[in-house]
CSV table of C-alpha atoms in Angstrom, one decimal:
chain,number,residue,atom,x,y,z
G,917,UNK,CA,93.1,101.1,111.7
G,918,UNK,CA,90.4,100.2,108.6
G,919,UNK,CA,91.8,97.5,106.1
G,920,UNK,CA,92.6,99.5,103.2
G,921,UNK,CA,89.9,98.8,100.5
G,922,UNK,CA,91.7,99.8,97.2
G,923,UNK,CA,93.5,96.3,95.8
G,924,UNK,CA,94.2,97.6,92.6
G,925,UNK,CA,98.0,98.0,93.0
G,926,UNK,CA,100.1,95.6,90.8
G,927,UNK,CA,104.0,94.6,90.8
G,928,UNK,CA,104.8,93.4,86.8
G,929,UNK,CA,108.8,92.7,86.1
G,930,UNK,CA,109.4,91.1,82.6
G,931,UNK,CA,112.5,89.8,81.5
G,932,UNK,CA,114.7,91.6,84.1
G,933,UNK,CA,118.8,90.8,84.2
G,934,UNK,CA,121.3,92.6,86.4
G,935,UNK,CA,125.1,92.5,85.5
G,936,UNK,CA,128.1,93.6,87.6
G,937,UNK,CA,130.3,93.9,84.8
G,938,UNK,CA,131.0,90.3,83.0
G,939,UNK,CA,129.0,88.8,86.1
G,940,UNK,CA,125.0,88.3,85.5
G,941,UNK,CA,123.6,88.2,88.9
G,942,UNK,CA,119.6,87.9,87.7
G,943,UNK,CA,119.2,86.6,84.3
G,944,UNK,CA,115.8,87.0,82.3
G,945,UNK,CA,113.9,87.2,86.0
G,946,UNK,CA,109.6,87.6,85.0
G,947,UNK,CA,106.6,87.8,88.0
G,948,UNK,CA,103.5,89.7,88.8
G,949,UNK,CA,102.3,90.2,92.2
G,950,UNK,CA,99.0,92.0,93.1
G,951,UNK,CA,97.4,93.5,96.4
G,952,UNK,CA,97.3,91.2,98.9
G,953,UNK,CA,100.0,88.8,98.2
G,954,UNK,CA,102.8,87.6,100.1
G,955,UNK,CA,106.3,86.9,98.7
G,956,UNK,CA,109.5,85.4,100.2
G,957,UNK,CA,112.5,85.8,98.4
G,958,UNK,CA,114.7,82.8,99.4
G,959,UNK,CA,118.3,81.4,97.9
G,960,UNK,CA,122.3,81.3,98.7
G,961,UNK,CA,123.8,83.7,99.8
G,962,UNK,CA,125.3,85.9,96.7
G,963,UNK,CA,122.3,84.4,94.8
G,964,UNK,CA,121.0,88.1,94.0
G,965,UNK,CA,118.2,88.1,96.2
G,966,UNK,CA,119.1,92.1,97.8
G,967,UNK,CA,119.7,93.0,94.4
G,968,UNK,CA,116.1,91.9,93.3
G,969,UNK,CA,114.9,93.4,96.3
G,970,UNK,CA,116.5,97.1,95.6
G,971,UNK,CA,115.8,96.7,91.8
G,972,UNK,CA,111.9,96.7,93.2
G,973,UNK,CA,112.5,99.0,95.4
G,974,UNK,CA,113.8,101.2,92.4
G,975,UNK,CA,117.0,101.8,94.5
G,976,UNK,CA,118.8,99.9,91.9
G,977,UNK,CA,118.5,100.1,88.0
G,978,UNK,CA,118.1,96.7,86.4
G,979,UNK,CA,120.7,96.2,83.2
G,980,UNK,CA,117.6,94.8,80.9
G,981,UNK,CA,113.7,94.2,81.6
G,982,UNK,CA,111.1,96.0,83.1
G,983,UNK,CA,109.6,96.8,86.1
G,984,UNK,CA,106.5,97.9,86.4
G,985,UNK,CA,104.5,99.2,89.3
G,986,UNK,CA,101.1,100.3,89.1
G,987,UNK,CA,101.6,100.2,85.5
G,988,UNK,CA,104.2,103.1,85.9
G,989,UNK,CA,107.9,102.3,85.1
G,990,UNK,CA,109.7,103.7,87.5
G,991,UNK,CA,112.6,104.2,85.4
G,992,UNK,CA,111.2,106.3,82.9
G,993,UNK,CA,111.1,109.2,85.6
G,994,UNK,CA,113.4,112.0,86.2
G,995,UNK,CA,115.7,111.4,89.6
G,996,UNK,CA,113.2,114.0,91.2
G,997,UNK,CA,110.1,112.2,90.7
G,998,UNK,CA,111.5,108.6,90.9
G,999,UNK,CA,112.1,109.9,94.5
G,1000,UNK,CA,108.7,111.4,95.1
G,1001,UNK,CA,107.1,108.2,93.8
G,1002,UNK,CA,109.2,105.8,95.8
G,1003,UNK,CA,108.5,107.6,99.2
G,1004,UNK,CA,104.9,107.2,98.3
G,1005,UNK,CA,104.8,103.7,96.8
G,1006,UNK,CA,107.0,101.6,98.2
G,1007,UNK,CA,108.4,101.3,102.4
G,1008,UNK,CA,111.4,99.5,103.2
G,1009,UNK,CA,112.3,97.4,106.4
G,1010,UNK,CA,115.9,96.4,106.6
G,1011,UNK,CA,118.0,93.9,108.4
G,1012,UNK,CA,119.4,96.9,110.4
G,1013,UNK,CA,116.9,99.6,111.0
G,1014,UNK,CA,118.9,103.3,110.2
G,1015,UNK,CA,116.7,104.7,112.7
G,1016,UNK,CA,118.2,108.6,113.0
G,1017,UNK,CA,119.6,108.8,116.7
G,1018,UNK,CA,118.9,112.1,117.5
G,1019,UNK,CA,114.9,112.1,116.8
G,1020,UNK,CA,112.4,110.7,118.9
G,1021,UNK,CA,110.6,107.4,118.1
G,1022,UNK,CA,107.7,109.4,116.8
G,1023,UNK,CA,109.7,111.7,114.8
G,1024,UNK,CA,111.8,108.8,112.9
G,1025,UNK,CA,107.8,107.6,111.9
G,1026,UNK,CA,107.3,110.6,110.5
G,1027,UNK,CA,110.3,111.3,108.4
G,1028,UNK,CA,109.0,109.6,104.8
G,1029,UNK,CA,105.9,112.2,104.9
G,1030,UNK,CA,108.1,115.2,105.1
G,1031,UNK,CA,108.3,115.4,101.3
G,1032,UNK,CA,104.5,115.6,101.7
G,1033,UNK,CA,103.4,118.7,103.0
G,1034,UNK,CA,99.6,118.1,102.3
G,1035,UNK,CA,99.5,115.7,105.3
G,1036,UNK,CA,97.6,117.4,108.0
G,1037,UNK,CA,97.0,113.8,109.8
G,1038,UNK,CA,100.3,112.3,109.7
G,1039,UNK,CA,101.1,112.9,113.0
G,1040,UNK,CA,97.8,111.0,114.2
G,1041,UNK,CA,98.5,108.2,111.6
G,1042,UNK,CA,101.8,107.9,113.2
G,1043,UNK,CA,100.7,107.8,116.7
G,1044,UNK,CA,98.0,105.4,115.4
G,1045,UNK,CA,100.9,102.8,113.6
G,1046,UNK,CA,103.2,103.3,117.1
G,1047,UNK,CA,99.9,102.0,118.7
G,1048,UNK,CA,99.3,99.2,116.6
G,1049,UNK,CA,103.1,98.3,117.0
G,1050,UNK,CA,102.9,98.1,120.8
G,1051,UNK,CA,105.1,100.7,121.4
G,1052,UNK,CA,102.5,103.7,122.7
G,1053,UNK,CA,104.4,104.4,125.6
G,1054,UNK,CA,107.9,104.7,123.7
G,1055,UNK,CA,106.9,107.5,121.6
G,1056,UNK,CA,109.2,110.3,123.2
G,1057,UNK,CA,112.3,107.8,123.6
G,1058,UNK,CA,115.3,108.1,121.3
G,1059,UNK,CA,116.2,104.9,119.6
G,1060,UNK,CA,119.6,104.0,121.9
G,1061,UNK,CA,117.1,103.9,124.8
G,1062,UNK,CA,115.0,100.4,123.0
G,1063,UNK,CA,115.4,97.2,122.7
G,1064,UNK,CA,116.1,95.3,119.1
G,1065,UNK,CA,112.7,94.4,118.5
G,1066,UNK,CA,111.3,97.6,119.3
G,1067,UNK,CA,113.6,99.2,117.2
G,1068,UNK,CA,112.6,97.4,114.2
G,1069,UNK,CA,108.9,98.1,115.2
G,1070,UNK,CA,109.5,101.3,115.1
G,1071,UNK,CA,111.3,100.6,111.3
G,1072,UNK,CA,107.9,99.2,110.4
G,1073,UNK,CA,105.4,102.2,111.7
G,1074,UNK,CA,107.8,104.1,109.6
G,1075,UNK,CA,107.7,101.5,106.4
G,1076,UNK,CA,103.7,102.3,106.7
G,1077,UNK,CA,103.2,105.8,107.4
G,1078,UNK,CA,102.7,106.8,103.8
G,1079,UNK,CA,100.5,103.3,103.6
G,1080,UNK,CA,102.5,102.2,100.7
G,1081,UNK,CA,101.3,99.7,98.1
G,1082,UNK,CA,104.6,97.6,98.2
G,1083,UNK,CA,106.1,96.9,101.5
G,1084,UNK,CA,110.0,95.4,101.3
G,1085,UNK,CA,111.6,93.9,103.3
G,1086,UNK,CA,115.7,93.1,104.0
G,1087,UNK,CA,116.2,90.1,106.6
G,1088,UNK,CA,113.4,91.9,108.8
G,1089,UNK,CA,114.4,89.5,112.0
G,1090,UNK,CA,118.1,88.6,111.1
G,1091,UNK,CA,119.4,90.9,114.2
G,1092,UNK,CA,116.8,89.1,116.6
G,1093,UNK,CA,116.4,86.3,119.0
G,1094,UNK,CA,113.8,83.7,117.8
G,1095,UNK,CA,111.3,84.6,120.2
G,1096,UNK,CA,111.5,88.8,119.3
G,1097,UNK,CA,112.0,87.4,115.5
G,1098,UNK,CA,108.6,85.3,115.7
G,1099,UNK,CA,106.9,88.3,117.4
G,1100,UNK,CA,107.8,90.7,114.4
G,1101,UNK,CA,106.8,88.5,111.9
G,1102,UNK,CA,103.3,87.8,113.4
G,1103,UNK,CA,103.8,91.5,113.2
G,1104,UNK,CA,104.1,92.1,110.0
G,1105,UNK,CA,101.8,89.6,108.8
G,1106,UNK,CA,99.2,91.2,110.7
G,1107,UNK,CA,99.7,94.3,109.4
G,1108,UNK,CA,99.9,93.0,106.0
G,1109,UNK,CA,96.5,91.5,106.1
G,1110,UNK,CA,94.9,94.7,107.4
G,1111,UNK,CA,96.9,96.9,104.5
G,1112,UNK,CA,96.7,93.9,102.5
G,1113,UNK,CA,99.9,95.8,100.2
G,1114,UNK,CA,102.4,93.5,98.1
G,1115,UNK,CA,104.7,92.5,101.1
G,1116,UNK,CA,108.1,91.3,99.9
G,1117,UNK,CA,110.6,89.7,102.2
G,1118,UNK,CA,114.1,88.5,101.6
G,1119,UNK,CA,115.8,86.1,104.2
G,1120,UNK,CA,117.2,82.9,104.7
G,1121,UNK,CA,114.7,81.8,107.8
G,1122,UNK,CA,113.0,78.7,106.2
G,1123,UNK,CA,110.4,78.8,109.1
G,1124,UNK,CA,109.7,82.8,108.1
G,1125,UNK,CA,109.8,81.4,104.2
G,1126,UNK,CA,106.9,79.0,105.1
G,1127,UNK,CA,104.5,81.4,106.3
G,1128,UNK,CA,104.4,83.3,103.1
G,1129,UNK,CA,101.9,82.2,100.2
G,1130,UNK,CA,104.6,82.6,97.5
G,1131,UNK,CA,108.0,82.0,97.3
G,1132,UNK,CA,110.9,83.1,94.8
G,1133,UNK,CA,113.6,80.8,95.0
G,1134,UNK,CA,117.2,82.3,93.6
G,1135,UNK,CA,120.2,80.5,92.0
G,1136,UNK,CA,122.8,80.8,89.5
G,1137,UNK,CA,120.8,84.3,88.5
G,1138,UNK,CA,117.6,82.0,87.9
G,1139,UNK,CA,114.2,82.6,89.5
G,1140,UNK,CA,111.6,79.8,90.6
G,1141,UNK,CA,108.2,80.9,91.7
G,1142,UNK,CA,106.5,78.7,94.3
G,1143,UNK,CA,103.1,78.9,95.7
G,1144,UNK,CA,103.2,77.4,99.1
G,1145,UNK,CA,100.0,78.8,100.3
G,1146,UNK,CA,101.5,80.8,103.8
G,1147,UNK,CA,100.3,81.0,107.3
């Protein structure tokens, strides 16, 4: 796999607030990100740090502000194409990894590039990430028949397959022991270096928290950036 070479891609979000009726869970929330950089989201739990995450990940409209991606508001597009463009900009790794039971390891990879019909070599991308993620030999196995970890290596092949510019990420190793949670981090850090995307991480691990350059530290709605300089 060849370290991606375009670092143009950019995360912008101005001013951003999220209310649940008379409760304000992110209140006048501003950062820019760019290719390459690392991000921890850390804070109490209720502190609004999912919400940020799925208001990044588009999943979630903010109440005020802006996000920009690529210099695109995601917002401004039609449900169709806000769609499109979040299969092909952003992957998502959650605490739990919704693998589909009844498909094959390789075919739960492959599911984000089904909405793109112009991808000849998807199949050998996928068989590449499945390589990269250990798991070559697991390629025909359903998810019931692997292990935690492998399960949520198999949620981050799938995160990558349509090499996304912003990779999120829910309490990646939350489910795990500490010795499968430290090998998927290396994991993903390695990966992130050779994609070098914008690679996002929410989770209350302080050990994880430390290895990323920057952190975003939630409370009472308000955001704190830190630069920690990672691992």
């Amino acid at each position: 796999m060849q370290e991606t070479t375009d670092k143009t891609h950019q995360l912008k979000i101005s001013n951003l607030s999220k209310d649940f009726g008379k409760l304000q869970v992110l209140r006048n929330v501003s950062f820019s990100f760019s290719a390459g950089t690392s991000v921890a989201i850390t804070g109490p739990s209720g502190s609004g740090k999912s919400t940020l995450l799925h208001i990044i990940g588009t999943l979630e409209e903010p109440t005020n502000g802006q996000v920009e991606i690529n210099g695109t508001d995601p917002f401004d597009l039609s449900e169709p194409e806000l769609a499109r463009y979040r299969n092909a900009v952003i992957g998502f790794v959650f605490q739990d990894h919704h693998l589909l039971p009844q498909y094959s390891v390789l075919e739960n990879v492959l599911i984000p590039t089904f909405a793109f019909k112009q991808q000849p070599d998807a199949s050998q991308l996928a068989e590449e990430l499945l390589k990269r993620v250990g798991l070559t030999d697991r390629m025909s196995h359903r998810p019931a028949e692997l292990s935690g970890g492998e399960r949520q290596r198999v949620a981050i092949a799938r995160a990558l397959i349509n090499k996304p510019n912003i990779l999120l990420c829910d309490e990646p190793t939350g489910n795990l022991d500490a010795t499968t949670a430290a090998t998927i981090a290396d994991l993903l850090f390695e990966l992130h270096r050779i994609e070098q995307n914008i690679l996002i991480a929410v989770t209350h691990n302080l050990e994880l928290a430390g290895r990323f350059e920057n952190r975003l530290k939630l409370a009472d709605g308000i955001c704190t950036l830190e630069t920690v300089g990672g691992k």
